[in-house]
Amino acid sequence: MKREKWLLALIIGGFTVLRLVVAPLFGLGVDEAHYILYARHIDWSYLDHPPLVGWIHFLFYRLLGTGEFLARLPAILLFALNSLLVYNFTIHISNSPRTALWATVAINSSFLLNALGLMLLPDSILFVLIFLIINTVVRIEETNRPRYYALLGLWMGLAGLAKYTSVLFVPALIIYFLIKRQWHLIFSAKMMLTGFIALVIISPVLYWNYQEGFVSFNYQMNRVFTYQNLELQRSLTSLVAQFGAYSPFLFLTAWYGFFRGLGSRNDYLLLASLLGGIIPVFFLFSSFFEVALPHWIGVFYILFIPIGVHFLSLPAGRFRKYFLNVAIYFSFTVTILLYLMLAGKFIGFPDYKSPFRDIYGYDLIAREADAILKANPKKQKALAVGEWTMGSRIMYYSIPFLHQVFVIDERRDQFDLWQKTPPEGHDLLVIDSHFSEAPFVGRLRCDRTERVGELDLIIQGGKVDTISFDWCYNYNGKRTLQ
């Protein structure tokens, strides 16, 4: 056992050091930049998500500052803890330290799980909480002590502060207790304590939404259920995206674990099947209306990749063990190569075909925009972009320059709440990308416009993107689309 503990420390420590080294070597992605802005605008909650991701960023931001390394440090630490929890979880279902070590390597070899181990998203927090919830429910059944009910309330409340889809855990737990014929626990005074603690913890979200006309709840419902025409293709697209994002072999490992684990009498497996299984069922339905992004279903894969490793490791299964070896070695090798590419960017790509487009050059764009703004004598001036995906990065990387950034688009989102003054009447320096469908400045009503610069973002001789800078003098609204 001592040997296994040393190997576990080596696995977790090795991946953690790798992430710490790579973390400052590439720019922030769309979502992670957006969530760091939560720390800049600390609040009880936010339009697009509950506040826990922003509160965690706020602690690091206020105590240590910002930058790519510090922005990613919380996610790296959380995933190290998550790896330990995966090991303990797999011990409970397999009673095999060797299998648990393989499971720990497997989740650290999944492509998207690695990304969530680097970038703090709400899912990064939920990964830790799901294992704590499972452990605590088992302790409730074993001991029936009030402290475990209180702990369950804490974990469920924090899950509610992390992500709205965690509300699905409530019916999953009720079904679990009914299956186990523990229905007396559902309405017990101790379980009421659980509910009370969870309600107190999520009260900031309820309070904020009450103040804002429940805008966040409406936003989430409209986002998931857009009531477009039902299309099977959207659902298939969602599955294909998961197939590639989590590693093809580990995708199959997870679904194999899910179907093998259904109906298990092991409490950990049954809880995982219900808590983890309800997530893909929900998004399988919603993906008929809107394509589900792969990380939305991350809880399923963080649970069922280890479970799949367990079932593939069972005796009398030579092909299963061969498949498991291929799955882990392939995923581990590709993961290491991806880290090397992130750090070194040593492979060139044709112009405008680079996979680094979303994580490269925004610091350069912000510096160029700062130079142009400072060269203009106008007082009422600001930066402007046409979509939130660019807005999150421009706003983050403009923090040192203290420039106001307007996101001028059609949808209502968090930026509308942060923009306390309207953009009308400003001279706007409009930042646009080569990948825009049409020049954004052409959609604005201005006294006049002026192209003042272009910036090529280049890696290994290939253009990643070309950024244009245009003045929109005296902005007075968007043009009506014909």
GROMACS .gro file of C-alpha atoms in nm:
model
  482
    1MET     CA    1   0.000   0.000   0.000
    2LYS     CA    2   0.291   0.233   0.072
    3ARG     CA    3   0.413   0.182  -0.283
    4GLU     CA    4   0.069   0.273  -0.422
    5LYS     CA    5   0.063   0.593  -0.217
    6TRP     CA    6   0.399   0.696  -0.357
    7LEU     CA    7   0.278   0.621  -0.710
    8LEU     CA    8  -0.040   0.821  -0.647
    9ALA     CA    9   0.166   1.117  -0.522
   10LEU     CA   10   0.389   1.086  -0.831
   11ILE     CA   11   0.091   1.078  -1.070
   12ILE     CA   12  -0.094   1.369  -0.912
   13GLY     CA   13   0.223   1.567  -0.848
   14GLY     CA   14   0.354   1.508  -1.200
   15PHE     CA   15   0.037   1.627  -1.373
   16THR     CA   16   0.006   1.921  -1.133
   17VAL     CA   17   0.362   2.038  -1.200
   18LEU     CA   18   0.302   1.999  -1.575
   19ARG     CA   19  -0.005   2.222  -1.553
   20LEU     CA   20   0.177   2.477  -1.338
   21VAL     CA   21   0.455   2.499  -1.596
   22VAL     CA   22   0.222   2.530  -1.896
   23ALA     CA   23  -0.035   2.762  -1.731
   24PRO     CA   24   0.136   3.098  -1.805
   25LEU     CA   25   0.241   3.004  -2.159
   26PHE     CA   26  -0.083   3.066  -2.349
   27GLY     CA   27  -0.363   3.320  -2.339
   28LEU     CA   28  -0.696   3.296  -2.163
   29GLY     CA   29  -0.989   3.129  -2.334
   30VAL     CA   30  -1.335   3.275  -2.381
   31ASP     CA   31  -1.502   3.137  -2.070
   32GLU     CA   32  -1.211   3.160  -1.830
   33ALA     CA   33  -1.155   3.527  -1.910
   34HIS     CA   34  -1.527   3.588  -1.863
   35TYR     CA   35  -1.527   3.425  -1.518
   36ILE     CA   36  -1.222   3.619  -1.405
   37LEU     CA   37  -1.417   3.933  -1.487
   38TYR     CA   38  -1.664   3.814  -1.222
   39ALA     CA   39  -1.388   3.887  -0.971
   40ARG     CA   40  -1.359   4.239  -1.109
   41HIS     CA   41  -1.734   4.288  -1.064
   42ILE     CA   42  -1.795   4.092  -0.745
   43ASP     CA   43  -2.165   4.038  -0.682
   44TRP     CA   44  -2.418   3.805  -0.517
   45SER     CA   45  -2.472   3.628  -0.849
   46TYR     CA   46  -2.451   3.681  -1.224
   47LEU     CA   47  -2.681   3.664  -1.521
   48ASP     CA   48  -2.523   3.364  -1.690
   49HIS     CA   49  -2.404   3.159  -1.390
   50PRO     CA   50  -2.414   3.135  -1.011
   51PRO     CA   51  -2.131   3.318  -0.833
   52LEU     CA   52  -1.897   3.053  -0.685
   53VAL     CA   53  -1.653   3.054  -0.978
   54GLY     CA   54  -1.625   3.434  -0.947
   55TRP     CA   55  -1.589   3.424  -0.569
   56ILE     CA   56  -1.298   3.180  -0.595
   57HIS     CA   57  -1.133   3.398  -0.856
   58PHE     CA   58  -1.193   3.700  -0.632
   59LEU     CA   59  -0.992   3.547  -0.346
   60PHE     CA   60  -0.691   3.483  -0.569
   61TYR     CA   61  -0.732   3.810  -0.757
   62ARG     CA   62  -0.740   4.023  -0.441
   63LEU     CA   63  -0.469   3.834  -0.255
   64LEU     CA   64  -0.223   3.755  -0.535
   65GLY     CA   65  -0.314   3.961  -0.841
   66THR     CA   66  -0.383   3.838  -1.190
   67GLY     CA   67  -0.214   3.699  -1.499
   68GLU     CA   68  -0.248   3.366  -1.678
   69PHE     CA   69  -0.068   3.168  -1.406
   70LEU     CA   70  -0.270   3.305  -1.115
   71ALA     CA   71  -0.593   3.288  -1.314
   72ARG     CA   72  -0.536   2.914  -1.363
   73LEU     CA   73  -0.395   2.828  -1.022
   74PRO     CA   74  -0.738   2.759  -0.860
   75ALA     CA   75  -0.834   2.511  -1.133
   76ILE     CA   76  -0.498   2.333  -1.106
   77LEU     CA   77  -0.530   2.294  -0.729
   78LEU     CA   78  -0.891   2.177  -0.757
   79PHE     CA   79  -0.802   1.913  -1.014
   80ALA     CA   80  -0.520   1.782  -0.794
   81LEU     CA   81  -0.780   1.738  -0.517
   82ASN     CA   82  -1.018   1.587  -0.770
   83SER     CA   83  -0.757   1.331  -0.872
   84LEU     CA   84  -0.723   1.221  -0.509
   85LEU     CA   85  -1.101   1.190  -0.479
   86VAL     CA   86  -1.113   0.982  -0.800
   87TYR     CA   87  -0.854   0.746  -0.652
   88ASN     CA   88  -1.052   0.701  -0.328
   89PHE     CA   89  -1.379   0.659  -0.521
   90THR     CA   90  -1.228   0.388  -0.742
   91ILE     CA   91  -1.090   0.208  -0.434
   92HIS     CA   92  -1.446   0.187  -0.300
   93ILE     CA   93  -1.585   0.032  -0.618
   94SER     CA   94  -1.292  -0.193  -0.710
   95ASN     CA   95  -1.104  -0.257  -0.385
   96SER     CA   96  -0.791  -0.243  -0.599
   97PRO     CA   97  -0.522   0.024  -0.555
   98ARG     CA   98  -0.381  -0.068  -0.895
   99THR     CA   99  -0.715  -0.007  -1.067
  100ALA     CA  100  -0.753   0.319  -0.876
  101LEU     CA  101  -0.412   0.435  -0.996
  102TRP     CA  102  -0.509   0.356  -1.356
  103ALA     CA  103  -0.832   0.550  -1.308
  104THR     CA  104  -0.635   0.849  -1.180
  105VAL     CA  105  -0.407   0.838  -1.483
  106ALA     CA  106  -0.711   0.802  -1.712
  107ILE     CA  107  -0.893   1.116  -1.595
  108ASN     CA  108  -0.566   1.308  -1.617
  109SER     CA  109  -0.528   1.187  -1.975
  110SER     CA  110  -0.869   1.300  -2.101
  111PHE     CA  111  -0.831   1.602  -2.328
  112LEU     CA  112  -1.122   1.812  -2.204
  113LEU     CA  113  -1.079   1.711  -1.840
  114ASN     CA  114  -0.724   1.840  -1.871
  115ALA     CA  115  -0.856   2.170  -2.002
  116LEU     CA  116  -1.091   2.192  -1.705
  117GLY     CA  117  -0.793   2.115  -1.483
  118LEU     CA  118  -0.627   2.427  -1.620
  119MET     CA  119  -0.918   2.666  -1.669
  120LEU     CA  120  -1.151   2.744  -1.381
  121LEU     CA  121  -1.505   2.689  -1.503
  122PRO     CA  122  -1.809   2.603  -1.289
  123ASP     CA  123  -1.763   2.242  -1.397
  124SER     CA  124  -1.412   2.238  -1.241
  125ILE     CA  125  -1.575   2.303  -0.903
  126LEU     CA  126  -1.860   2.058  -0.956
  127PHE     CA  127  -1.614   1.774  -1.023
  128VAL     CA  128  -1.487   1.794  -0.666
  129LEU     CA  129  -1.831   1.836  -0.514
  130ILE     CA  130  -1.985   1.535  -0.686
  131PHE     CA  131  -1.743   1.298  -0.513
  132LEU     CA  132  -1.794   1.469  -0.178
  133ILE     CA  133  -2.172   1.431  -0.220
  134ILE     CA  134  -2.140   1.060  -0.297
  135ASN     CA  135  -1.910   0.997   0.001
  136THR     CA  136  -2.138   1.189   0.235
  137VAL     CA  137  -2.457   1.009   0.127
  138VAL     CA  138  -2.288   0.674   0.194
  139ARG     CA  139  -2.182   0.800   0.540
  140ILE     CA  140  -2.540   0.903   0.611
  141GLU     CA  141  -2.659   0.549   0.541
  142GLU     CA  142  -2.378   0.397   0.745
  143THR     CA  143  -2.398   0.619   1.054
  144ASN     CA  144  -2.712   0.839   1.034
  145ARG     CA  145  -2.515   1.109   1.219
  146PRO     CA  146  -2.640   1.469   1.196
  147ARG     CA  147  -2.299   1.602   1.092
  148TYR     CA  148  -2.316   1.411   0.764
  149TYR     CA  149  -2.659   1.556   0.691
  150ALA     CA  150  -2.512   1.900   0.756
  151LEU     CA  151  -2.218   1.820   0.528
  152LEU     CA  152  -2.455   1.706   0.254
  153GLY     CA  153  -2.636   2.039   0.283
  154LEU     CA  154  -2.303   2.218   0.252
  155TRP     CA  155  -2.197   2.024  -0.060
  156MET     CA  156  -2.538   2.057  -0.224
  157GLY     CA  157  -2.548   2.429  -0.148
  158LEU     CA  158  -2.202   2.482  -0.294
  159ALA     CA  159  -2.303   2.282  -0.601
  160GLY     CA  160  -2.596   2.519  -0.639
  161LEU     CA  161  -2.357   2.812  -0.617
  162ALA     CA  162  -2.138   2.649  -0.883
  163LYS     CA  163  -2.382   2.553  -1.157
  164TYR     CA  164  -2.756   2.556  -1.212
  165THR     CA  165  -2.769   2.202  -1.351
  166SER     CA  166  -2.672   2.074  -1.005
  167VAL     CA  167  -3.044   2.101  -0.920
  168LEU     CA  168  -3.069   1.769  -1.107
  169PHE     CA  169  -2.884   1.606  -0.817
  170VAL     CA  170  -3.192   1.651  -0.596
  171PRO     CA  171  -3.424   1.413  -0.786
  172ALA     CA  172  -3.131   1.176  -0.836
  173LEU     CA  173  -3.078   1.153  -0.459
  174ILE     CA  174  -3.450   1.107  -0.396
  175ILE     CA  175  -3.456   0.820  -0.646
  176TYR     CA  176  -3.152   0.668  -0.475
  177PHE     CA  177  -3.316   0.665  -0.133
  178LEU     CA  178  -3.635   0.521  -0.283
  179ILE     CA  179  -3.442   0.243  -0.457
  180LYS     CA  180  -3.265   0.165  -0.130
  181ARG     CA  181  -3.601   0.173   0.050
  182GLN     CA  182  -3.474   0.450   0.271
  183TRP     CA  183  -3.777   0.670   0.208
  184HIS     CA  184  -3.799   0.754   0.577
  185LEU     CA  185  -3.475   0.949   0.537
  186ILE     CA  186  -3.624   1.177   0.271
  187PHE     CA  187  -3.867   1.340   0.512
  188SER     CA  188  -3.663   1.308   0.830
  189ALA     CA  189  -3.578   1.608   1.048
  190LYS     CA  190  -3.209   1.555   0.968
  191MET     CA  191  -3.276   1.572   0.594
  192MET     CA  192  -3.473   1.891   0.654
  193LEU     CA  193  -3.151   2.023   0.810
  194THR     CA  194  -2.974   1.931   0.487
  195GLY     CA  195  -3.228   2.124   0.285
  196PHE     CA  196  -3.217   2.425   0.516
  197ILE     CA  197  -2.836   2.451   0.499
  198ALA     CA  198  -2.839   2.416   0.119
  199LEU     CA  199  -3.111   2.683   0.094
  200VAL     CA  200  -2.913   2.925   0.311
  201ILE     CA  201  -2.601   2.872   0.100
  202ILE     CA  202  -2.778   2.936  -0.230
  203SER     CA  203  -2.973   3.234  -0.090
  204PRO     CA  204  -2.737   3.488  -0.259
  205VAL     CA  205  -2.848   3.352  -0.598
  206LEU     CA  206  -3.214   3.374  -0.500
  207TYR     CA  207  -3.170   3.724  -0.357
  208TRP     CA  208  -2.986   3.853  -0.665
  209ASN     CA  209  -3.242   3.706  -0.901
  210TYR     CA  210  -3.527   3.854  -0.699
  211GLN     CA  211  -3.357   4.195  -0.725
  212GLU     CA  212  -3.306   4.154  -1.102
  213GLY     CA  213  -3.646   4.013  -1.191
  214PHE     CA  214  -3.525   3.649  -1.204
  215VAL     CA  215  -3.330   3.737  -1.517
  216SER     CA  216  -3.074   3.459  -1.463
  217PHE     CA  217  -3.333   3.184  -1.437
  218ASN     CA  218  -3.506   3.309  -1.751
  219TYR     CA  219  -3.172   3.333  -1.933
  220GLN     CA  220  -3.084   2.971  -1.850
  221MET     CA  221  -3.423   2.837  -1.951
  222ASN     CA  222  -3.410   3.021  -2.283
  223ARG     CA  223  -3.053   2.904  -2.340
  224VAL     CA  224  -3.126   2.535  -2.285
  225PHE     CA  225  -3.476   2.521  -2.429
  226THR     CA  226  -3.473   2.755  -2.727
  227TYR     CA  227  -3.773   2.574  -2.879
  228GLN     CA  228  -3.622   2.563  -3.223
  229ASN     CA  229  -3.728   2.283  -3.454
  230LEU     CA  230  -3.636   1.951  -3.299
  231GLU     CA  231  -3.340   1.803  -3.490
  232LEU     CA  232  -3.164   1.473  -3.436
  233GLN     CA  233  -2.852   1.619  -3.600
  234ARG     CA  234  -2.795   1.855  -3.305
  235SER     CA  235  -2.795   1.564  -3.064
  236LEU     CA  236  -2.557   1.362  -3.283
  237THR     CA  237  -2.329   1.667  -3.314
  238SER     CA  238  -2.318   1.691  -2.935
  239LEU     CA  239  -2.216   1.325  -2.902
  240VAL     CA  240  -1.951   1.354  -3.173
  241ALA     CA  241  -1.807   1.659  -2.997
  242GLN     CA  242  -1.783   1.461  -2.674
  243PHE     CA  243  -1.623   1.170  -2.859
  244GLY     CA  244  -1.335   1.391  -2.967
  245ALA     CA  245  -1.317   1.619  -2.666
  246TYR     CA  246  -1.274   1.357  -2.395
  247SER     CA  247  -1.054   1.126  -2.610
  248PRO     CA  248  -1.229   0.869  -2.832
  249PHE     CA  249  -1.117   0.568  -2.630
  250LEU     CA  250  -1.200   0.725  -2.294
  251PHE     CA  251  -1.540   0.831  -2.432
  252LEU     CA  252  -1.609   0.463  -2.500
  253THR     CA  253  -1.463   0.367  -2.162
  254ALA     CA  254  -1.703   0.601  -1.984
  255TRP     CA  255  -2.013   0.478  -2.164
  256TYR     CA  256  -1.907   0.116  -2.112
  257GLY     CA  257  -1.874   0.192  -1.741
  258PHE     CA  258  -2.215   0.356  -1.735
  259PHE     CA  259  -2.400   0.063  -1.892
  260ARG     CA  260  -2.210  -0.194  -1.683
  261GLY     CA  261  -2.278   0.002  -1.366
  262LEU     CA  262  -2.653   0.033  -1.414
  263GLY     CA  263  -2.840  -0.166  -1.151
  264SER     CA  264  -2.530  -0.228  -0.941
  265ARG     CA  265  -2.577  -0.304  -0.572
  266ASN     CA  266  -2.261  -0.114  -0.483
  267ASP     CA  267  -2.375   0.211  -0.322
  268TYR     CA  268  -2.099   0.414  -0.486
  269LEU     CA  269  -2.183   0.277  -0.831
  270LEU     CA  270  -2.557   0.327  -0.783
  271LEU     CA  271  -2.509   0.685  -0.666
  272ALA     CA  272  -2.275   0.756  -0.957
  273SER     CA  273  -2.522   0.604  -1.204
  274LEU     CA  274  -2.801   0.830  -1.077
  275LEU     CA  275  -2.606   1.151  -1.011
  276GLY     CA  276  -2.387   1.124  -1.319
  277GLY     CA  277  -2.643   0.959  -1.546
  278ILE     CA  278  -2.909   1.225  -1.503
  279ILE     CA  279  -2.678   1.486  -1.660
  280PRO     CA  280  -2.641   1.328  -2.008
  281VAL     CA  281  -3.011   1.234  -2.007
  282PHE     CA  282  -3.101   1.599  -1.950
  283PHE     CA  283  -2.862   1.730  -2.213
  284LEU     CA  284  -2.950   1.452  -2.458
  285PHE     CA  285  -3.303   1.591  -2.454
  286SER     CA  286  -3.202   1.958  -2.465
  287SER     CA  287  -2.950   1.893  -2.744
  288PHE     CA  288  -3.239   1.824  -2.981
  289PHE     CA  289  -3.304   2.200  -2.955
  290GLU     CA  290  -2.950   2.335  -2.910
  291VAL     CA  291  -2.612   2.164  -2.944
  292ALA     CA  292  -2.481   2.080  -2.596
  293LEU     CA  293  -2.122   2.188  -2.538
  294PRO     CA  294  -1.896   1.899  -2.430
  295HIS     CA  295  -1.800   2.046  -2.091
  296TRP     CA  296  -2.165   2.071  -1.985
  297ILE     CA  297  -2.163   1.692  -1.945
  298GLY     CA  298  -1.824   1.677  -1.773
  299VAL     CA  299  -1.964   1.537  -1.445
  300PHE     CA  300  -2.066   1.223  -1.632
  301TYR     CA  301  -1.714   1.163  -1.764
  302ILE     CA  302  -1.534   1.244  -1.439
  303LEU     CA  303  -1.745   0.970  -1.277
  304PHE     CA  304  -1.769   0.708  -1.548
  305ILE     CA  305  -1.417   0.707  -1.689
  306PRO     CA  306  -1.297   0.564  -1.352
  307ILE     CA  307  -1.595   0.326  -1.345
  308GLY     CA  308  -1.516   0.211  -1.697
  309VAL     CA  309  -1.154   0.155  -1.596
  310HIS     CA  310  -1.280  -0.063  -1.308
  311PHE     CA  311  -1.494  -0.287  -1.530
  312LEU     CA  312  -1.230  -0.311  -1.800
  313SER     CA  313  -0.975  -0.419  -1.536
  314LEU     CA  314  -1.180  -0.716  -1.411
  315PRO     CA  315  -1.027  -1.065  -1.453
  316ALA     CA  316  -1.113  -1.291  -1.747
  317GLY     CA  317  -1.123  -1.007  -1.995
  318ARG     CA  318  -0.809  -1.007  -2.212
  319PHE     CA  319  -0.964  -0.794  -2.486
  320ARG     CA  320  -1.102  -0.550  -2.226
  321LYS     CA  321  -0.760  -0.508  -2.069
  322TYR     CA  322  -0.602  -0.461  -2.412
  323PHE     CA  323  -0.860  -0.193  -2.491
  324LEU     CA  324  -0.794  -0.023  -2.157
  325ASN     CA  325  -0.419  -0.013  -2.220
  326VAL     CA  326  -0.474   0.138  -2.565
  327ALA     CA  327  -0.724   0.391  -2.425
  328ILE     CA  328  -0.494   0.518  -2.153
  329TYR     CA  329  -0.163   0.508  -2.343
  330PHE     CA  330  -0.314   0.676  -2.649
  331SER     CA  331  -0.488   0.947  -2.444
  332PHE     CA  332  -0.183   1.008  -2.226
  333THR     CA  333   0.047   1.043  -2.529
  334VAL     CA  334  -0.184   1.284  -2.710
  335THR     CA  335  -0.231   1.485  -2.389
  336ILE     CA  336   0.144   1.529  -2.345
  337LEU     CA  337   0.175   1.636  -2.710
  338LEU     CA  338  -0.105   1.888  -2.662
  339TYR     CA  339   0.073   2.033  -2.359
  340LEU     CA  340   0.394   2.061  -2.559
  341MET     CA  341   0.209   2.237  -2.839
  342LEU     CA  342   0.046   2.478  -2.595
  343ALA     CA  343   0.380   2.560  -2.440
  344GLY     CA  344   0.597   2.577  -2.754
  345LYS     CA  345   0.357   2.640  -3.043
  346PHE     CA  346   0.626   2.479  -3.257
  347ILE     CA  347   0.395   2.363  -3.536
  348GLY     CA  348   0.302   2.609  -3.808
  349PHE     CA  349  -0.041   2.617  -3.968
  350PRO     CA  350  -0.170   2.778  -4.289
  351ASP     CA  351  -0.301   3.131  -4.263
  352TYR     CA  352  -0.618   3.154  -4.054
  353LYS     CA  353  -0.621   2.779  -3.982
  354SER     CA  354  -0.446   2.782  -3.645
  355PRO     CA  355  -0.614   2.598  -3.356
  356PHE     CA  356  -0.465   2.863  -3.124
  357ARG     CA  357  -0.691   3.142  -3.253
  358ASP     CA  358  -0.896   3.163  -2.932
  359ILE     CA  359  -0.599   3.164  -2.694
  360TYR     CA  360  -0.336   3.373  -2.869
  361GLY     CA  361  -0.271   3.742  -2.921
  362TYR     CA  362  -0.530   3.920  -2.709
  363ASP     CA  363  -0.260   4.079  -2.495
  364LEU     CA  364  -0.107   4.217  -2.817
  365ILE     CA  365  -0.446   4.346  -2.932
  366ALA     CA  366  -0.502   4.523  -2.600
  367ARG     CA  367  -0.159   4.689  -2.614
  368GLU     CA  368  -0.213   4.807  -2.972
  369ALA     CA  369  -0.557   4.943  -2.882
  370ASP     CA  370  -0.408   5.126  -2.583
  371ALA     CA  371  -0.149   5.295  -2.805
  372ILE     CA  372  -0.416   5.410  -3.051
  373LEU     CA  373  -0.642   5.543  -2.774
  374LYS     CA  374  -0.360   5.736  -2.611
  375ALA     CA  375  -0.271   5.897  -2.944
  376ASN     CA  376  -0.626   6.031  -2.978
  377PRO     CA  377  -0.696   6.358  -2.789
  378LYS     CA  378  -1.070   6.295  -2.747
  379LYS     CA  379  -1.188   6.254  -2.388
  380GLN     CA  380  -1.508   6.054  -2.444
  381LYS     CA  381  -1.354   5.744  -2.599
  382ALA     CA  382  -1.371   5.370  -2.542
  383LEU     CA  383  -1.310   5.031  -2.701
  384ALA     CA  384  -1.593   4.840  -2.871
  385VAL     CA  385  -1.638   4.485  -2.998
  386GLY     CA  386  -1.933   4.312  -3.161
  387GLU     CA  387  -1.955   3.987  -2.966
  388TRP     CA  388  -1.903   3.870  -2.608
  389THR     CA  389  -1.644   3.606  -2.702
  390MET     CA  390  -1.402   3.877  -2.806
  391GLY     CA  391  -1.532   4.113  -2.538
  392SER     CA  392  -1.432   3.889  -2.249
  393ARG     CA  393  -1.066   3.876  -2.359
  394ILE     CA  394  -1.041   4.242  -2.465
  395MET     CA  395  -1.195   4.350  -2.135
  396TYR     CA  396  -0.960   4.126  -1.934
  397TYR     CA  397  -0.639   4.219  -2.115
  398SER     CA  398  -0.734   4.589  -2.102
  399ILE     CA  399  -0.743   4.585  -1.721
  400PRO     CA  400  -0.392   4.738  -1.687
  401PHE     CA  401  -0.487   5.023  -1.922
  402LEU     CA  402  -0.817   5.109  -1.747
  403HIS     CA  403  -1.004   5.155  -2.073
  404GLN     CA  404  -1.379   5.115  -2.092
  405VAL     CA  405  -1.490   4.832  -2.321
  406PHE     CA  406  -1.838   4.810  -2.476
  407VAL     CA  407  -1.982   4.486  -2.609
  408ILE     CA  408  -2.240   4.592  -2.868
  409ASP     CA  409  -2.450   4.294  -2.975
  410GLU     CA  410  -2.810   4.184  -2.999
  411ARG     CA  411  -2.838   3.947  -2.706
  412ARG     CA  412  -2.889   4.039  -2.342
  413ASP     CA  413  -2.600   3.909  -2.133
  414GLN     CA  414  -2.376   3.987  -1.838
  415PHE     CA  415  -2.202   4.269  -2.022
  416ASP     CA  416  -2.526   4.465  -2.034
  417LEU     CA  417  -2.532   4.464  -1.654
  418TRP     CA  418  -2.167   4.566  -1.626
  419GLN     CA  419  -2.195   4.852  -1.877
  420LYS     CA  420  -2.331   5.123  -1.648
  421THR     CA  421  -2.312   5.399  -1.911
  422PRO     CA  422  -2.439   5.369  -2.270
  423PRO     CA  423  -2.188   5.374  -2.558
  424GLU     CA  424  -2.382   5.644  -2.744
  425GLY     CA  425  -2.188   5.969  -2.774
  426HIS     CA  426  -1.847   5.801  -2.744
  427ASP     CA  427  -1.575   5.791  -3.003
  428LEU     CA  428  -1.537   5.413  -3.024
  429LEU     CA  429  -1.222   5.232  -3.129
  430VAL     CA  430  -1.385   4.930  -3.290
  431ILE     CA  431  -1.185   4.607  -3.278
  432ASP     CA  432  -1.275   4.346  -3.538
  433SER     CA  433  -1.146   4.007  -3.647
  434HIS     CA  434  -1.071   3.854  -3.987
  435PHE     CA  435  -1.328   3.589  -3.894
  436SER     CA  436  -1.620   3.830  -3.863
  437GLU     CA  437  -1.895   3.763  -4.115
  438ALA     CA  438  -1.900   4.134  -4.209
  439PRO     CA  439  -1.705   4.439  -4.087
  440PHE     CA  440  -1.856   4.525  -3.751
  441VAL     CA  441  -1.794   4.896  -3.786
  442GLY     CA  442  -2.023   4.893  -4.091
  443ARG     CA  443  -2.313   4.798  -3.865
  444LEU     CA  444  -2.271   5.107  -3.648
  445ARG     CA  445  -2.413   5.455  -3.699
  446CYS     CA  446  -2.126   5.701  -3.670
  447ASP     CA  447  -2.063   6.059  -3.784
  448ARG     CA  448  -1.772   5.908  -3.975
  449THR     CA  449  -1.541   5.609  -3.961
  450GLU     CA  450  -1.166   5.579  -4.010
  451ARG     CA  451  -0.940   5.275  -4.040
  452VAL     CA  452  -0.643   5.343  -3.812
  453GLY     CA  453  -0.458   5.016  -3.801
  454GLU     CA  454  -0.432   4.643  -3.861
  455LEU     CA  455  -0.249   4.381  -3.658
  456ASP     CA  456  -0.143   4.039  -3.789
  457LEU     CA  457  -0.117   3.776  -3.518
  458ILE     CA  458   0.148   3.529  -3.636
  459ILE     CA  459   0.275   3.193  -3.508
  460GLN     CA  460   0.558   3.016  -3.692
  461GLY     CA  461   0.501   3.231  -4.000
  462GLY     CA  462   0.129   3.156  -4.028
  463LYS     CA  463  -0.137   3.419  -3.968
  464VAL     CA  464  -0.357   3.323  -3.676
  465ASP     CA  465  -0.586   3.622  -3.719
  466THR     CA  466  -0.583   3.974  -3.859
  467ILE     CA  467  -0.729   4.240  -3.631
  468SER     CA  468  -0.860   4.570  -3.763
  469PHE     CA  469  -0.896   4.894  -3.566
  470ASP     CA  470  -1.150   5.152  -3.682
  471TRP     CA  471  -1.265   5.477  -3.527
  472CYS     CA  472  -1.638   5.526  -3.506
  473TYR     CA  473  -1.668   5.896  -3.428
  474ASN     CA  474  -1.971   5.992  -3.218
  475TYR     CA  475  -2.142   5.653  -3.207
  476ASN     CA  476  -2.522   5.689  -3.206
  477GLY     CA  477  -2.660   5.336  -3.230
  478LYS     CA  478  -2.661   5.028  -3.450
  479ARG     CA  479  -2.790   5.027  -3.804
  480THR     CA  480  -3.119   4.851  -3.864
  481LEU     CA  481  -3.062   4.525  -4.049
  482GLN     CA  482  -3.253   4.508  -4.376
   0.00000   0.00000   0.00000
